[in-house]
Coordinates of C-alpha atoms and ligand atoms in Angstrom, one line a residue:
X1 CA 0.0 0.0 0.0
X2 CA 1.1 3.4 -0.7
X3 CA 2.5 5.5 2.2
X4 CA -0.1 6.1 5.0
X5 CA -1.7 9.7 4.7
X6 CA -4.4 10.5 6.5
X7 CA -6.2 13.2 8.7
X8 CA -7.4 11.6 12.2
X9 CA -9.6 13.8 14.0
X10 CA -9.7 13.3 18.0
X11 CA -13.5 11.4 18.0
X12 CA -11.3 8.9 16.2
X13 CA -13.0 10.0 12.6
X14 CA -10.6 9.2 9.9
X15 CA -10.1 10.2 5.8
X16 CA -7.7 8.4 4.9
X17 CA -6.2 9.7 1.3
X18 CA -3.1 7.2 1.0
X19 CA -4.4 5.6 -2.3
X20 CA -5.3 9.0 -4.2
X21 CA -1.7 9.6 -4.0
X22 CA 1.3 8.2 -5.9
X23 CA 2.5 7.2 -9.2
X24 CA -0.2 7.5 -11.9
X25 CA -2.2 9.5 -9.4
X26 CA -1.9 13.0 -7.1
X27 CA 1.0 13.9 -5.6
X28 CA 1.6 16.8 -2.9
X29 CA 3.0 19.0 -5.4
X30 CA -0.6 18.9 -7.6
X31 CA -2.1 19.6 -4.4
X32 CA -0.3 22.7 -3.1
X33 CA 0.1 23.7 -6.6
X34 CA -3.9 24.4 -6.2
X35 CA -2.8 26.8 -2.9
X36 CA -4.4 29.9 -4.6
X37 CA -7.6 28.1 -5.2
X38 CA -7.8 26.1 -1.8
X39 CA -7.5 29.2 -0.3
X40 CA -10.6 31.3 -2.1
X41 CA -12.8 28.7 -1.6
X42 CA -12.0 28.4 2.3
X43 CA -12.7 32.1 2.0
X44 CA -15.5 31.8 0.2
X45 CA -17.4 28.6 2.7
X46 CA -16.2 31.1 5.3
X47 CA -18.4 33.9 3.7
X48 CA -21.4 31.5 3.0
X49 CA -21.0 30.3 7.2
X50 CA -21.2 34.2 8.3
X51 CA -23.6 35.7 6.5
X52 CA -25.7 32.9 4.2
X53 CA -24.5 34.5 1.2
X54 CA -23.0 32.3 -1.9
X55 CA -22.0 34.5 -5.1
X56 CA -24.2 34.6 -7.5
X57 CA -27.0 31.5 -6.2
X58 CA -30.7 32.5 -6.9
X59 CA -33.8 30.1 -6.5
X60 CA -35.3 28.7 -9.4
X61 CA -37.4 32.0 -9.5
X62 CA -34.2 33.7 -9.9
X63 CA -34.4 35.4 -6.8
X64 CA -31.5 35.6 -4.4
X65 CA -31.8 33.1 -1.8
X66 CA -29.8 32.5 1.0
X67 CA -27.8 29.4 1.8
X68 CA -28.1 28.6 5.8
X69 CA -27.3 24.7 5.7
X70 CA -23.7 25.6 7.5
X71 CA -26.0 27.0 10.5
X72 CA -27.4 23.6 11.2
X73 CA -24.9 22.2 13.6
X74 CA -26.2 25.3 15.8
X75 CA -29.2 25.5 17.7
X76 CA -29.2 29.4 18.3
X77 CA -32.5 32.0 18.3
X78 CA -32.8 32.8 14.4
X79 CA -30.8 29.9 13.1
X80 CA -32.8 27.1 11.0
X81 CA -32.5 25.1 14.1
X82 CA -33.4 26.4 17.4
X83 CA -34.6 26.1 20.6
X84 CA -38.1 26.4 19.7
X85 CA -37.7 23.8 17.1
X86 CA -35.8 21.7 19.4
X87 CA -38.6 21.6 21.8
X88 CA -41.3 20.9 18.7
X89 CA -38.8 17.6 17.8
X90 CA -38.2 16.5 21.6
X91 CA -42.4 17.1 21.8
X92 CA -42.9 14.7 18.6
X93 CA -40.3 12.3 20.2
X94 CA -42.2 12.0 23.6
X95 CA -45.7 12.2 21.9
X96 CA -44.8 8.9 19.1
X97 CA -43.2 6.9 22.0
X98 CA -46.6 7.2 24.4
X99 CA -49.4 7.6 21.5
X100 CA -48.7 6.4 18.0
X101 CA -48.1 2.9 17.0
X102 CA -46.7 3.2 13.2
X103 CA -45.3 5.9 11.2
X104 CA -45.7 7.1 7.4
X105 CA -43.4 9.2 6.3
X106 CA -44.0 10.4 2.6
X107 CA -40.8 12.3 0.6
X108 CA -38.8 12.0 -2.4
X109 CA -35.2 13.4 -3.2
X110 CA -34.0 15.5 -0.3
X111 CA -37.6 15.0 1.9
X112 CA -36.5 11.4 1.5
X113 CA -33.5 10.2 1.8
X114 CA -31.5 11.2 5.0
X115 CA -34.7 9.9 7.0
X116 CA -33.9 6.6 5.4
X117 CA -30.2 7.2 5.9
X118 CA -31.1 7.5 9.6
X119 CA -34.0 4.3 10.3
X120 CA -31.4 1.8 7.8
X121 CA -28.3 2.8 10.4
X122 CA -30.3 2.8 13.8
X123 CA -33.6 0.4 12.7
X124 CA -32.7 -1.9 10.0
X125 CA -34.4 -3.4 7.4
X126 CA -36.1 -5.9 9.6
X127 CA -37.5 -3.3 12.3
X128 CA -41.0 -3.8 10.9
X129 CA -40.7 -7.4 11.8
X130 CA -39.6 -7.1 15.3
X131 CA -41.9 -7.2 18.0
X132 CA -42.5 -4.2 20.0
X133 CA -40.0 -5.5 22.9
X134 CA -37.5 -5.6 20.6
X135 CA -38.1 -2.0 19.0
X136 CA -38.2 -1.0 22.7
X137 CA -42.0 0.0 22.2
X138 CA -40.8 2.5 19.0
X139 CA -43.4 3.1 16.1
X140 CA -43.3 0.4 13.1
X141 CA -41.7 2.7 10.4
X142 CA -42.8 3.4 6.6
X143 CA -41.7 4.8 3.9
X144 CA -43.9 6.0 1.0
X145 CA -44.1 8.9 -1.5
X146 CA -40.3 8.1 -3.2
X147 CA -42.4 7.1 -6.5
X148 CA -45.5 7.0 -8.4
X149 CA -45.4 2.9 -8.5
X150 CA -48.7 2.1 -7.7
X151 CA -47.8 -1.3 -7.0
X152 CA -45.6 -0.1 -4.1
X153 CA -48.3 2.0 -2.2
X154 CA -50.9 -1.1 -3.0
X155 CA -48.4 -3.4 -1.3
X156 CA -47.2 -1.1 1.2
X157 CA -50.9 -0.4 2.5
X158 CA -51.4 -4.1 2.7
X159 CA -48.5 -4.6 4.8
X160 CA -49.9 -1.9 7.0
X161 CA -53.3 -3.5 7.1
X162 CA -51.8 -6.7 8.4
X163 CA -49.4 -4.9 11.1
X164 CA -52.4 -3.0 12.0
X165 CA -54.9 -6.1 12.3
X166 CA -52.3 -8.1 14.1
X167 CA -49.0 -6.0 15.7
X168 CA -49.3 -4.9 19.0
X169 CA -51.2 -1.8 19.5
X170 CA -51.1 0.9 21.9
X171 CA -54.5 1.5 22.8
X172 CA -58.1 0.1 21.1
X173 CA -57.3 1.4 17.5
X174 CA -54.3 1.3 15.8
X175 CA -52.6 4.2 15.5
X176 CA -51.1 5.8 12.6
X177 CA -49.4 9.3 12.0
X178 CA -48.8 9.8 8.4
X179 CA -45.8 12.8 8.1
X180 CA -45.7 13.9 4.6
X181 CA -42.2 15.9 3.9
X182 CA -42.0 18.9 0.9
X183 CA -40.4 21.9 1.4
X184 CA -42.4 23.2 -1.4
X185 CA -45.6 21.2 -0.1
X186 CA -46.4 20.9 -4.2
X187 CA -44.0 18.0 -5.2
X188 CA -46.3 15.1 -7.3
X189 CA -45.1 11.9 -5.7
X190 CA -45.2 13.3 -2.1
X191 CA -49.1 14.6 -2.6
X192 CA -50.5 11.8 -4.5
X193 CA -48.9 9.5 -1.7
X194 CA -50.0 11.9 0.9
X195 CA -53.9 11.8 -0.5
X196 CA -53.8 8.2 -1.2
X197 CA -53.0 7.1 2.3
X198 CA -54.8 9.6 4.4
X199 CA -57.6 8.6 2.5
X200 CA -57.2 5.0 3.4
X201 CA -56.2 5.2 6.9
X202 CA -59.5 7.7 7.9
X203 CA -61.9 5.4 5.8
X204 CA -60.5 2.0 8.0
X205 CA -62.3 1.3 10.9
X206 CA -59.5 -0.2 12.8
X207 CA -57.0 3.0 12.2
X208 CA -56.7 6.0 14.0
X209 CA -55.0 8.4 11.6
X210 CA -53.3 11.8 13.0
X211 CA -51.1 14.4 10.2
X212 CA -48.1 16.0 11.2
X213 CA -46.7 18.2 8.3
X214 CA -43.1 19.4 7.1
X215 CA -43.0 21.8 4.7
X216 CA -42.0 25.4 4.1
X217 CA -44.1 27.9 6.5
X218 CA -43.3 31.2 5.0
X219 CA -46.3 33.0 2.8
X220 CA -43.7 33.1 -0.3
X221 CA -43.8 28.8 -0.3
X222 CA -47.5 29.4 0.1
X223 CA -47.4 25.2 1.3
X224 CA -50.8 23.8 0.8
X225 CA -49.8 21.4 3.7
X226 CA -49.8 24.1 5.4
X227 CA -53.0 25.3 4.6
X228 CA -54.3 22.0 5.6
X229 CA -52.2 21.8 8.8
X230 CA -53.7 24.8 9.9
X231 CA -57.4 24.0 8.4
X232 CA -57.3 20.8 10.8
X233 CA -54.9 21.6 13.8
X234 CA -52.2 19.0 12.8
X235 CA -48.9 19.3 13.8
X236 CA -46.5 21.0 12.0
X237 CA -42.7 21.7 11.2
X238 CA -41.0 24.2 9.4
X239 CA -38.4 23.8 6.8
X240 CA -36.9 27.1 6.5
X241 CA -35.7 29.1 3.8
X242 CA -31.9 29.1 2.8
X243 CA -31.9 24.8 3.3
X244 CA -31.8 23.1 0.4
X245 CA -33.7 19.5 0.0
X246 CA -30.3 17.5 -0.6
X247 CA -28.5 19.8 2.5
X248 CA -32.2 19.2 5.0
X249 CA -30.7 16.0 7.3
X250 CA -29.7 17.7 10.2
X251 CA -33.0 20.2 10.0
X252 CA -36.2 19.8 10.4
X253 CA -36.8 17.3 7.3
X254 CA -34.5 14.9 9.2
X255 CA -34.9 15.2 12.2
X256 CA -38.3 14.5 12.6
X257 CA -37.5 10.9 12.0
X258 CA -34.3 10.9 14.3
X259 CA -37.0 12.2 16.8
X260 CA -39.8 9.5 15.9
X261 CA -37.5 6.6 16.0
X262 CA -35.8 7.9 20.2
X263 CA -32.7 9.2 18.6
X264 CA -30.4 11.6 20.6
X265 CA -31.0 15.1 18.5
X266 CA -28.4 16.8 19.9
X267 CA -25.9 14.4 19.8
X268 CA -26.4 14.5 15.7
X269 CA -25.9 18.1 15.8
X270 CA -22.9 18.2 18.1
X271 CA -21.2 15.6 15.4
X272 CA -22.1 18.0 12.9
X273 CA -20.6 20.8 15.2
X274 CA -17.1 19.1 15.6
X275 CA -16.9 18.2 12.1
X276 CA -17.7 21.8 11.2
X277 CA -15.1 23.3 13.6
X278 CA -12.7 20.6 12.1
X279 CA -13.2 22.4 8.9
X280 CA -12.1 26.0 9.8
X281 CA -8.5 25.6 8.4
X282 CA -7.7 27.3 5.2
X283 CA -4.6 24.9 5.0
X284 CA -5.6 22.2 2.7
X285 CA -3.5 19.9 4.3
X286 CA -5.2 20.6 8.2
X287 CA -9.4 21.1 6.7
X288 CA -11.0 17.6 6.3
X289 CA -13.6 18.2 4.1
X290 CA -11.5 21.2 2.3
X291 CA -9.0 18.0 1.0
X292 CA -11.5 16.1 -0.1
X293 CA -12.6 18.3 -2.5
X294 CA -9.2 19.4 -3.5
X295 CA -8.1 15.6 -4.2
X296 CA -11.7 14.9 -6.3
X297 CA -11.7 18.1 -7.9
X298 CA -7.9 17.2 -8.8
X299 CA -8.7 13.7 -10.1
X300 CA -11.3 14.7 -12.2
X301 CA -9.2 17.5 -13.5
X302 CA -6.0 15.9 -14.2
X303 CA -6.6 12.2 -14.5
X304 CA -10.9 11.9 -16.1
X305 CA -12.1 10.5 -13.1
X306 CA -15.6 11.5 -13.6
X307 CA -17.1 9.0 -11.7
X308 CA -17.4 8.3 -7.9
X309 CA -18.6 5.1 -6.0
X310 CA -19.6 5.3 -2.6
X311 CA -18.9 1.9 -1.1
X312 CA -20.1 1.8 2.5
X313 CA -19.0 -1.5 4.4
X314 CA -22.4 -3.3 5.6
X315 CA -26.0 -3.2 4.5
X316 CA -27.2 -0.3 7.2
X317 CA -24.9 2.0 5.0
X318 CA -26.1 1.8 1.0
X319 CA -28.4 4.4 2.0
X320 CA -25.9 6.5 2.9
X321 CA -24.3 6.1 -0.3
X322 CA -27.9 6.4 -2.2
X323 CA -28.4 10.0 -0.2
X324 CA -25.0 10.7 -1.5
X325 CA -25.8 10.0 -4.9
X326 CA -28.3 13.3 -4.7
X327 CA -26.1 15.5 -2.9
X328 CA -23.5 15.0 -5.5
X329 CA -25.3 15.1 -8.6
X330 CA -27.9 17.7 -7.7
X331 CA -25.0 19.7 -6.2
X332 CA -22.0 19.3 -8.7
X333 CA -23.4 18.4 -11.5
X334 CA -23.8 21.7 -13.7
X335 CA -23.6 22.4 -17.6
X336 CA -22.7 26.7 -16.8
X337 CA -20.3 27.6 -14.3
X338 CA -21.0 31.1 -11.9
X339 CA -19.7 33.1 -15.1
X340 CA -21.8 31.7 -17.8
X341 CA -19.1 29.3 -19.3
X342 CA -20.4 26.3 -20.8
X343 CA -18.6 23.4 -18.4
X344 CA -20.3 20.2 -17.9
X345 CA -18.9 19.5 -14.4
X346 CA -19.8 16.7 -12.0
X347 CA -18.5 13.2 -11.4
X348 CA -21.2 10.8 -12.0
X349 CA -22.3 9.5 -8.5
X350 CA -22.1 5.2 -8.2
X351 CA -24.0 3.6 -4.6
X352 CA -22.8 0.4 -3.6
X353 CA -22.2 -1.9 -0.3
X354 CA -19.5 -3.6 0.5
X355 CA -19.3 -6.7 0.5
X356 CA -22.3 -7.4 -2.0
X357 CA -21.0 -5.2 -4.6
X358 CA -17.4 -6.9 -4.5
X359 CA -19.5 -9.5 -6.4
X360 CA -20.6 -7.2 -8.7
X361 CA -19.3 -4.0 -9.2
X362 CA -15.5 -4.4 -8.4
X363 CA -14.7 -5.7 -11.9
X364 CA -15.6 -3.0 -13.5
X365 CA -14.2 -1.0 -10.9
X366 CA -10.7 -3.1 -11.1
X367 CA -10.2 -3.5 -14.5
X368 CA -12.4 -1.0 -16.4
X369 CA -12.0 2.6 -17.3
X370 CA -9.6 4.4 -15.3
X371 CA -12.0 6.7 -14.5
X372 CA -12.9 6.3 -11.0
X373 CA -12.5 7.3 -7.3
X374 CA -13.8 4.5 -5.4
X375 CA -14.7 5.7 -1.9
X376 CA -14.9 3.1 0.9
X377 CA -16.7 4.3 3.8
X378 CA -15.7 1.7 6.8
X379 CA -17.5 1.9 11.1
X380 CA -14.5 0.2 12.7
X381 CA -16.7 -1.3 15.4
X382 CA -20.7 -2.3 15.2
X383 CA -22.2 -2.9 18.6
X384 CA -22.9 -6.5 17.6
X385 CA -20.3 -9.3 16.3
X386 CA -20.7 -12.6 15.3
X387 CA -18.4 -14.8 15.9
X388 CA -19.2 -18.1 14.1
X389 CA -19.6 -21.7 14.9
X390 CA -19.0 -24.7 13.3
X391 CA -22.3 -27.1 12.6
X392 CA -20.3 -29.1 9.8
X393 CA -16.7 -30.1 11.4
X394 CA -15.8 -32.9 9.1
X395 CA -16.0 -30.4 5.7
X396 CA -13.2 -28.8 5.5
X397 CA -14.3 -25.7 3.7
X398 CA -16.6 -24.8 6.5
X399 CA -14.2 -25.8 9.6
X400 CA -11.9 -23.1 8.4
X401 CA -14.4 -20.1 9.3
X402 CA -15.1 -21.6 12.8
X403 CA -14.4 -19.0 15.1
X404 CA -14.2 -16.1 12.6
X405 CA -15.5 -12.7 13.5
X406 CA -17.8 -11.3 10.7
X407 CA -16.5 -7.9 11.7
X408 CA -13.3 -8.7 11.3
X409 CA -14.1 -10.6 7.6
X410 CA -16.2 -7.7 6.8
X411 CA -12.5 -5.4 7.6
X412 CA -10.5 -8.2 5.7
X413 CA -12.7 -7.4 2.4
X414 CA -12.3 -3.5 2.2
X415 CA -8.8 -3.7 3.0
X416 CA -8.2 -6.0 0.3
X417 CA -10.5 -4.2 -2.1
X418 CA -8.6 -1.4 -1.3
X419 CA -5.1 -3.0 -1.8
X420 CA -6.4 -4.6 -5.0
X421 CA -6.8 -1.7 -6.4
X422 CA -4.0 0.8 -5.4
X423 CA -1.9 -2.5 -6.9
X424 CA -3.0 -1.0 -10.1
X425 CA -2.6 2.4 -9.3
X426 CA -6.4 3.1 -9.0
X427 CA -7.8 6.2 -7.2
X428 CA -9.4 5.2 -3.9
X429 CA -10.0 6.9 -0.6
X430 CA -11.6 5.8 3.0
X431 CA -13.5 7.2 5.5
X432 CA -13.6 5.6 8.7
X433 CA -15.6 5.9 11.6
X434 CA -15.0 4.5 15.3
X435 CA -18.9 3.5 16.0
X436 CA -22.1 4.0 14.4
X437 CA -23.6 6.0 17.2
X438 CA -25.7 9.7 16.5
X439 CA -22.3 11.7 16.9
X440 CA -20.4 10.0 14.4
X441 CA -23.6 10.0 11.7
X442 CA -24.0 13.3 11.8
X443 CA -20.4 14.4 11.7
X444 CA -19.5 12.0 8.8
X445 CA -23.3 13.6 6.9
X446 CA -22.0 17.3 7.5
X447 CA -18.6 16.2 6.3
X448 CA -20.1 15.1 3.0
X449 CA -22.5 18.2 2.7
X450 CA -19.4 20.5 3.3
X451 CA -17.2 18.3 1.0
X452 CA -19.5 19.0 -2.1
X453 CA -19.7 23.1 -0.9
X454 CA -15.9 23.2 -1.3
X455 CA -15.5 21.3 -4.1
X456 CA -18.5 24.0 -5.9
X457 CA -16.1 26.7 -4.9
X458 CA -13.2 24.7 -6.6
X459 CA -15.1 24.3 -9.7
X460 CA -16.6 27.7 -9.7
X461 CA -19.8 26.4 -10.1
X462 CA -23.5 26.7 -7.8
X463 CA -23.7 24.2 -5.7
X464 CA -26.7 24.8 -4.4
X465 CA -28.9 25.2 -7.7
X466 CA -30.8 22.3 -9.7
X467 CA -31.9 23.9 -12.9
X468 CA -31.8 20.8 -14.9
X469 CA -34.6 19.0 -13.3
X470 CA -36.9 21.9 -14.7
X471 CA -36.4 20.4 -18.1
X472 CA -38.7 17.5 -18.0
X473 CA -41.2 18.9 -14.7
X474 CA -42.4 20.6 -18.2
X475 CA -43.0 17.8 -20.1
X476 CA -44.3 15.8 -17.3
X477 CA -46.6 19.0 -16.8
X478 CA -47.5 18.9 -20.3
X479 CA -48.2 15.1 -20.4
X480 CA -50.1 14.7 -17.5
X481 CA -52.4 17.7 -18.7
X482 CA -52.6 20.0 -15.1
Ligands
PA5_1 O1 -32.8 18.6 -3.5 C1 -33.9 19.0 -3.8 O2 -34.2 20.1 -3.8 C2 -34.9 18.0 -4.3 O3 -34.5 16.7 -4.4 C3 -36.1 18.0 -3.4 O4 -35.7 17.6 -2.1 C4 -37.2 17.1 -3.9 O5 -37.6 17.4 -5.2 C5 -38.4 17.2 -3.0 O6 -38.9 18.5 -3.0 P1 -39.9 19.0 -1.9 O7 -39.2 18.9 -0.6 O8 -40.3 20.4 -2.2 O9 -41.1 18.1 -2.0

């Protein structure tokens, strides 16, 4: 393996860079060569973090619009998160726990996908099927509203049905709260799930159905979940101005399923906080997040990498890479830079899991076009191991694994993936964390969300925009005739 360079913060998070470095890739002198750079777009984050304000970003309307997601680590009076929200989330968290027996949430894009990030790493895919001893008397969890397959929702309210009918319940009826998510409170996929459901869940007689609603509360948004929150007295949270769908996690969007599933809020937020005060430096070489844009702005630049898999190591973290995939191609990918020039930017983003994608992917990754950064994403120690036994001792093949710590096979894989690769000199990087605990989630999220800023700055491009998805909401418009 290449020589060891990596930045280790204190927490024990680690971004390891050795294998973007070295013959046929980066070397230190393409890195400081980018000092000038580096140092405008530290400036640059710095300006967004003080004031909300990055050069030349309007909303889709072409209005100026702040950008506040570097304010979510803080809970302070006027910030997107604050104590007033705080006490709404801690509210929800101890209303769920005593009242409400399953959850809907409905979303797509960024009202989507960190809440999945969050229920895959502390749930898993088989909460649904634990009993509610095991889920320590926490909701049953859905999600709904991430499509317009009506085969989904049909099989999704069936499953319901049956928990409904059978699961344990709270009190007589079965209680549902159904949380639709939309910063714009118009998005298709999230109403038509929203309409379908509530209508289903008030018509059963076995259901008791309550709303709680995220969306934008500011007369400009003009939410129509809003309209309805207030028409019926439902619950409601606020996603504020200045936070963008793929940047929501750590507000409001977010956190109103950290807070349904018992997570520690502010433990999220202070991993977001000491990744964010870990990314002060305007030396390359001391900022975290500041290098990682540097060495995958430098990849794509000098070597075509133009592609990036995010490999997480076990099944609790391909959401993490399929949130990822939004943040970096809503965010990066851009045809104009900030001055009008015609650019085509962006690395095209790749989710896989480690070790199923090994059987997969890794081919292409190995031997294909050298045009990839894979990044492995590693938790050094899950609260559970198994260590395994041996039900077959006279065959061979199986006595060899007895005693074997899936843990440590699951560490065996990336490291040799890893070493696989940088054998023939291909780009790969790794960020580890010590434990998958609320801290280190939110600190490794923020770290990603700040990584993309950078790298925006780096390729002079707006980061926070999405004026390509515009192109076929009008044809879609136009097709479905309203
Ligand atoms: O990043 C984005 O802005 C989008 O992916 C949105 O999150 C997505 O389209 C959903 O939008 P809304 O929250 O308005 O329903």
């Amino acid at each position: 393996m290449a020589i060891q360079n990596m930045i280790q913060l204190s927490d024990g998070f680690v971004f390891d860079y050795s294998t973007m470095l070295g013959d046929g890739r980066l070397s230190v002198e393409d890195i400081n060569g980018l000092k000038c750079a580096t140092n405008k777009a530290a400036e640059a984050i710095d300006v967004i973090r003080a004031t909300g304000h990055a050069k030349n970003h309007l909303s889709k309307d072409g209005e100026p619009e702040p950008v506040f997601f570097m304010r979510l680590p803080y809970v302070k009076q006027d910030f997107p998160n604050n104590p007033r929200s705080m006490q709404k989330l801690h509210a929800l968290a101890e209303h769920v726990r005593e009242e409400v027996d399953a959850v809907i949430f409905l979303g797509i894009g960024g009202s989507y996908l960190g809440n999945k990030v969050l229920f895959d790493i502390f749930c898993g895919e088989t909460w649904n099927c634990l009993s509610n001893e095991e889920r320590k008397k926490r909701p049953y969890i859905f999600f709904a509203g991430n499509n317009l397959d009506p085969m989904q929702s049909l099989n999704l309210r069936s499953l319901i049905r049956n928990i409904g009918k059978t699961g344990e319940k709270k009190g007589d009826k079965f209680k549902v709260m159904i949380v639709p998510i939309s910063k714009s409170g118009t998005t298709l996929e999230t109403l038509t799930a929203f309409s379908y459901y509530y209508d289903k869940c008030i018509s059963s007689d076995y259901i008791e159905t309550e709303v709680a609603v995220v969306t934008g509360l500011d007369e400009a948004t003009d939410s129509p979940l809003f309209r309805l929150a207030k028409e019926h007295g439902w619950r409601y949270f606020d996603v504020k101005d200045g936070i963008g769908g793929r940047f929501s996690v750590l507000h409001d969007v977010g956190l109103v399923t950290a807070a349904a599933i018992g997570l520690d809020i502010e433990a999220i937020l202070d991993g977001a906080k000491a990744m964010d005060m870990a990314c002060r430096s305007h030396d390359v070489w001391e900022n975290p997040a500041l290098l990682n844009a540097t060495l995958k702005f430098l990849a794509a630049d000098k070597c075509n990498c133009d592609i990036e898999v995010l490999m997480g190591y076990g099944m609790c973290l391909k959401s993490v890479s399929e949130w990822y995939v939004q943040l970096l191609a809503e965010s990066l990918g851009k045809r104009y830079d900030r001055n009008g020039n015609t650019v085509f930017y962006g690395r095209t983003p790749i989710p896989a899991v480690g070790t199923t994608d090994m059987h997969a992917q890794t081919q292409q990754h190995q031997d294909g076009r050298r045009n990839k950064v894979v990044q492995f994403l590693y938790v050094e120690s899950f609260s559970k191991d198994i260590v395994l036994g041996n039900p077959f001792p006279h065959i061979p093949e199986f006595s060899k694994y007895y005693g074997l710590s899936m843990q440590k096979a699951l560490k065996a894989a990336m490291n040799a993936n890893r070493e696989a690769l940088d054998g023939d000199k291909r780009f790969s990087a790794m960020y580890s964390l010590p434990l998958l605990d609320e801290f280190h989630v939110g600190q490794l999220l923020y770290f990603l969300m700040l990584s993309v800023a950078y790298e925006g700055e780096l390729a002079n491009v707006d980061a926070y925009d999405q004026p390509g998805v515009e192109a076929y909401k009008r044809i879609m418009k136009r097709e479905l005739g309203r």
